[in-house]
XYZ file of C-alpha atoms in Angstrom:
370
model
C -27.447 -32.066 -5.188
C -23.814 -32.425 -4.993
C -23.513 -31.747 -1.196
C -22.773 -34.929 -0.148
C -20.379 -35.629 -2.921
C -16.653 -35.273 -2.563
C -15.463 -31.708 -2.854
C -12.931 -32.659 -5.770
C -15.956 -34.047 -8.092
C -17.657 -30.847 -7.401
C -17.979 -28.112 -9.987
C -16.722 -24.583 -9.007
C -18.984 -22.200 -7.406
C -20.614 -25.283 -5.171
C -20.347 -23.366 -2.015
C -20.429 -19.820 -0.739
C -19.815 -17.873 2.356
C -21.115 -14.621 2.460
C -19.806 -12.441 5.097
C -23.139 -10.289 5.413
C -26.812 -11.071 4.630
C -26.717 -8.688 1.753
C -24.051 -10.523 -0.013
C -26.309 -13.611 -0.552
C -27.768 -12.285 -3.549
C -24.449 -11.994 -5.219
C -23.598 -15.353 -4.092
C -26.579 -16.973 -5.566
C -26.153 -15.129 -8.682
C -22.409 -16.431 -9.229
C -23.729 -20.026 -8.344
C -26.400 -19.804 -11.153
C -23.835 -18.426 -13.750
C -20.761 -20.738 -12.750
C -22.134 -23.720 -10.988
C -25.409 -24.760 -12.247
C -24.366 -25.096 -15.762
C -21.448 -27.695 -14.786
C -23.058 -29.540 -11.925
C -23.227 -33.363 -13.075
C -25.615 -34.120 -10.203
C -28.645 -31.955 -10.797
C -31.341 -33.669 -12.387
C -32.345 -32.756 -16.103
C -35.779 -31.939 -15.003
C -34.537 -29.341 -12.392
C -32.134 -27.856 -14.956
C -35.173 -27.464 -17.415
C -37.209 -25.969 -15.020
C -34.686 -23.304 -14.044
C -34.156 -22.827 -18.197
C -38.057 -22.239 -17.981
C -38.026 -19.832 -15.324
C -35.495 -17.846 -17.040
C -37.502 -17.760 -20.119
C -40.470 -16.696 -17.868
C -42.456 -19.826 -18.460
C -45.025 -21.229 -16.378
C -44.235 -24.891 -16.342
C -42.511 -24.625 -13.295
C -44.311 -25.172 -9.573
C -46.161 -22.536 -8.223
C -44.000 -21.475 -5.142
C -40.876 -21.427 -7.566
C -42.836 -19.102 -10.264
C -43.807 -17.043 -7.179
C -40.137 -16.939 -5.827
C -38.922 -15.610 -9.339
C -41.580 -13.020 -9.555
C -40.899 -11.444 -6.424
C -37.175 -11.428 -7.129
C -37.813 -9.807 -10.638
C -40.495 -7.324 -9.384
C -38.030 -4.300 -8.152
C -35.079 -4.840 -10.497
C -31.599 -5.446 -8.632
C -32.776 -3.952 -5.759
C -35.896 -5.764 -5.411
C -34.166 -9.103 -5.699
C -31.575 -8.216 -3.173
C -34.243 -7.355 -0.780
C -35.858 -10.768 -1.332
C -33.121 -12.567 -0.556
C -32.086 -10.569 2.527
C -35.845 -10.813 3.574
C -35.906 -14.546 2.946
C -32.463 -14.977 5.073
C -33.971 -13.101 7.823
C -37.259 -15.015 8.132
C -35.128 -18.133 8.377
C -33.267 -16.631 11.265
C -29.942 -15.431 9.949
C -28.762 -12.057 11.463
C -25.522 -10.354 10.612
C -22.851 -10.399 13.318
C -19.229 -9.477 13.775
C -18.325 -13.171 13.228
C -20.215 -13.319 9.748
C -23.704 -14.564 9.000
C -25.051 -16.657 11.622
C -28.199 -18.110 12.821
C -30.048 -16.085 15.712
C -30.143 -19.206 17.720
C -26.273 -19.557 17.669
C -25.947 -15.832 18.471
C -27.978 -16.372 21.813
C -25.570 -18.964 22.690
C -22.739 -16.771 22.569
C -21.702 -14.846 26.062
C -22.785 -11.299 25.909
C -19.958 -8.561 26.112
C -21.516 -6.939 29.077
C -21.238 -10.191 30.933
C -17.589 -11.160 29.986
C -15.274 -8.212 30.339
C -13.247 -7.227 27.184
C -9.903 -7.451 28.773
C -10.413 -11.045 29.939
C -11.542 -12.347 26.353
C -9.355 -12.237 23.525
C -10.505 -12.693 19.706
C -7.410 -14.518 19.055
C -7.831 -16.919 22.049
C -11.831 -17.803 21.492
C -11.321 -20.425 18.989
C -8.559 -22.326 21.117
C -10.173 -22.168 24.312
C -12.050 -25.381 24.146
C -8.802 -27.353 23.187
C -6.381 -27.398 26.018
C -4.240 -29.645 24.283
C -3.332 -26.974 21.472
C -0.268 -25.370 23.111
C 1.556 -28.917 23.302
C 0.571 -29.983 19.649
C 1.821 -26.273 18.199
C 5.446 -26.825 19.751
C 7.714 -26.630 16.696
C 9.295 -29.985 17.982
C 5.867 -31.526 17.499
C 4.905 -30.735 14.414
C 7.154 -32.726 12.546
C 4.742 -35.901 11.921
C 2.133 -33.384 10.565
C 4.443 -32.493 7.488
C 5.065 -36.117 6.461
C 4.309 -37.366 2.953
C 4.153 -33.707 1.666
C 4.949 -33.611 -2.035
C 5.503 -29.804 -1.971
C 7.425 -29.155 1.334
C 9.867 -30.907 3.041
C 11.393 -30.830 6.592
C 14.728 -29.274 5.289
C 12.479 -26.109 4.509
C 11.369 -25.638 8.102
C 13.895 -22.710 9.055
C 13.105 -20.840 5.740
C 9.566 -19.714 6.936
C 7.630 -19.251 10.166
C 6.275 -22.587 11.246
C 2.779 -22.037 10.807
C 3.200 -20.754 7.412
C 5.385 -23.964 6.994
C 2.778 -26.304 8.586
C -0.256 -24.731 6.293
C 2.009 -25.016 2.953
C 2.407 -28.530 3.634
C -1.386 -29.124 3.786
C -1.343 -28.205 0.092
C -0.650 -31.082 -2.960
C 0.057 -30.414 -6.522
C -3.139 -30.673 -8.847
C -3.947 -29.927 -12.455
C -6.347 -27.058 -13.767
C -9.587 -28.458 -15.342
C -12.356 -26.586 -17.545
C -13.986 -26.006 -14.314
C -11.509 -24.204 -12.994
C -11.151 -21.750 -15.663
C -13.019 -18.829 -13.522
C -11.824 -15.314 -12.494
C -8.012 -14.899 -13.112
C -7.571 -18.574 -13.984
C -9.468 -18.153 -17.234
C -6.199 -17.470 -19.271
C -4.747 -20.642 -17.932
C -4.335 -23.637 -20.016
C -5.884 -26.875 -19.569
C -3.241 -29.045 -17.184
C -1.493 -26.055 -15.811
C 0.151 -27.150 -12.725
C -1.151 -25.605 -9.110
C -1.898 -27.001 -5.710
C -4.782 -27.718 -3.755
C -5.846 -28.559 -0.318
C -5.204 -32.243 0.163
C -7.923 -32.586 2.713
C -10.835 -31.323 0.799
C -9.675 -30.578 -2.865
C -10.660 -26.805 -2.536
C -12.331 -24.353 -5.401
C -10.587 -21.999 -7.297
C -9.533 -19.170 -5.115
C -10.711 -21.165 -2.238
C -8.438 -24.006 -1.287
C -7.255 -24.501 -4.777
C -4.555 -22.183 -6.687
C -2.896 -21.550 -9.833
C 0.176 -19.050 -9.616
C 1.320 -17.944 -12.793
C 4.870 -17.406 -11.530
C 6.977 -18.127 -8.559
C 6.623 -14.181 -7.482
C 2.656 -14.690 -7.206
C 3.175 -17.839 -5.356
C 5.310 -15.945 -3.064
C 2.819 -13.283 -2.509
C 1.477 -12.623 0.997
C -1.967 -12.309 -0.336
C -1.273 -16.267 -1.367
C -0.177 -17.298 2.090
C -3.005 -15.314 4.024
C -5.560 -17.165 1.777
C -3.824 -20.459 2.573
C -3.601 -19.995 6.120
C -7.301 -18.700 6.207
C -8.297 -21.910 4.289
C -6.328 -24.239 6.542
C -7.283 -22.389 9.769
C -10.706 -21.751 9.530
C -12.447 -22.492 6.077
C -11.530 -26.195 5.623
C -14.131 -28.627 7.276
C -12.256 -31.577 6.251
C -8.904 -30.418 7.918
C -7.835 -32.743 10.881
C -8.567 -30.636 13.936
C -4.973 -31.347 15.154
C -3.419 -29.316 12.194
C -5.947 -26.555 12.413
C -5.381 -25.989 16.120
C -1.869 -26.471 15.654
C -1.674 -23.834 12.629
C -3.874 -21.217 14.791
C -1.883 -21.594 17.996
C 1.413 -20.923 15.767
C -0.160 -17.917 14.303
C -1.059 -16.761 17.519
C 2.046 -17.401 19.274
C 4.019 -15.528 16.409
C 1.578 -12.527 17.187
C 2.609 -12.514 20.782
C 6.401 -12.737 20.299
C 6.000 -9.447 18.041
C 7.059 -7.875 21.583
C 10.307 -9.419 23.257
C 10.561 -8.962 26.710
C 13.211 -6.461 27.541
C 14.804 -8.772 30.288
C 15.581 -11.662 27.544
C 18.442 -10.771 25.388
C 18.280 -10.569 21.512
C 18.951 -14.073 19.951
C 22.065 -14.646 18.309
C 22.346 -14.430 14.617
C 23.115 -17.943 13.994
C 21.001 -19.169 16.621
C 17.313 -21.354 15.845
C 15.485 -18.488 17.630
C 16.666 -16.210 14.713
C 15.087 -17.961 11.769
C 13.878 -17.122 9.548
C 16.835 -15.214 8.187
C 16.290 -12.306 5.566
C 15.590 -13.522 1.991
C 14.811 -17.255 3.234
C 11.089 -16.764 2.316
C 11.980 -16.183 -1.294
C 13.978 -19.317 -1.395
C 11.428 -21.479 0.270
C 8.823 -20.470 -2.455
C 11.282 -21.114 -4.989
C 11.927 -24.449 -3.934
C 7.933 -25.066 -3.762
C 7.973 -23.701 -7.288
C 10.557 -26.218 -8.371
C 8.640 -29.197 -6.854
C 5.485 -28.101 -8.312
C 6.670 -27.680 -12.176
C 9.564 -30.393 -11.969
C 11.991 -27.719 -12.162
C 15.309 -27.274 -10.545
C 15.114 -26.981 -6.743
C 17.432 -24.325 -5.430
C 19.866 -25.262 -2.804
C 19.155 -24.124 1.003
C 20.672 -20.739 1.848
C 24.303 -21.392 3.545
C 25.011 -19.806 7.052
C 26.259 -15.924 6.735
C 29.959 -16.169 6.461
C 32.468 -14.045 8.237
C 33.901 -11.017 6.518
C 37.509 -11.705 4.896
C 40.221 -10.643 7.281
C 41.517 -8.366 4.810
C 38.240 -6.237 4.793
C 38.230 -6.761 8.549
C 41.524 -4.948 8.615
C 40.529 -2.440 6.048
C 37.428 -1.405 8.192
C 39.824 -1.231 11.196
C 42.159 1.111 9.367
C 39.532 3.466 8.443
C 38.100 3.793 12.122
C 41.670 4.574 13.417
C 41.912 7.311 10.751
C 38.877 8.659 11.574
C 39.483 8.583 15.251
C 42.945 10.390 14.623
C 40.906 13.189 12.520
C 38.802 13.766 15.896
C 42.163 14.198 17.868
C 43.310 17.078 15.008
C 46.173 14.874 13.857
C 47.371 13.981 10.829
C 49.378 11.057 9.700
C 52.593 11.447 7.663
C 52.830 9.892 4.088
C 49.789 7.192 4.746
C 49.535 4.294 2.353
C 46.344 4.193 0.268
C 45.288 1.070 -1.489
C 41.937 2.733 -2.933
C 42.224 4.779 -6.035
C 39.697 7.394 -4.526
C 42.037 7.491 -1.282
C 44.799 8.321 -3.446
C 43.200 11.326 -5.072
C 42.347 12.568 -1.649
C 45.642 12.142 -0.380
C 47.036 13.848 -3.483
C 44.812 17.254 -2.935
C 45.757 17.234 0.450
C 49.414 17.082 0.280
C 48.892 20.176 -2.918
C 47.158 22.122 -0.200
C 50.018 22.150 2.256
C 52.153 23.617 -0.435
C 50.229 25.982 -2.266
C 47.411 28.414 -2.159
C 44.160 26.634 -3.690
C 42.526 28.452 -6.642
C 38.653 29.261 -6.374
C 38.091 26.559 -8.711
C 40.239 23.826 -7.239
C 38.117 21.712 -4.877
C 39.612 22.057 -1.368
C 38.965 20.097 1.779
C 36.768 21.539 4.913
C 37.633 24.749 6.966
C 38.470 22.600 9.758
C 40.687 20.333 7.798
C 42.432 23.089 6.353
C 43.457 24.297 9.692
C 44.611 21.156 10.444
C 46.595 21.138 7.502
C 48.284 24.600 8.161
C 49.186 23.476 11.679
């Protein structure tokens, strides 16, 4: 009844995508419990028939009564089997890519015909789009991020490009009564969250209400958003979807750097994102989402002070001199712990240490006695 309506106006659990035929029964039960009571597009007479079936009445049509009796004949197992058998009669089968119609499966190339070394699952979705690599270039995705209320182009260096582009497809939203399902039951009405700006999403599927900035920055949240933009959202522009998938695929390929290529400089663009920048990115997103303070961008790593460098050099020189079995006379120490060690060494030169006195190692003892 609401399949033609805009996704943002549908009640929760309007659509479901079970990964196996055995999961269809659970998806139907969830739809009956969460969607049917709140669907404003469902006619009243249909709603009354469903209520009559639940009460075991005979006011429903014969084929609906037969369906209900068949689903209740064997308890839970009987209901699951009914939906599984009905799905197979419609031509649905289980595949490695989820539930598909058998006619679609016959059109796919057979693994025995296409050698596995020449077919990559990651490249399969992008093989029909030759223009994807040019779209996915980091210098050509800026126009896909325009007019985003959650991310700005200044945030681009904080996270990988694929995550940056996927987060740019989110927009702020507020929690409604229909959104209070699952882990969002305890959220108050009007709580701020984010949803897909193309389809509006459903709670947990393109619409998210993280309670804290820490939950927003979790990897599971990022992966769910990437999956929604890259594969699930049917209203996402093809250009955006291809760019996200190509950038993600490119990031996996760059996991192994060719040995002939030197490692990038610490301050070069190739070295981004820096350690800790992901946390700053989501803090900035959280600030814009909730109208709070937006943290500043992290500064470039500063060089160590000259005093610290000189101290490190002197430490290295002392270590080198120790390797040569030489001891410097009257060294100057600024650190309190070093003063203590120097004092104990000086005592050892002129007195025999007691068994209760912490003495240097045997190698250093020979050095001092010389």
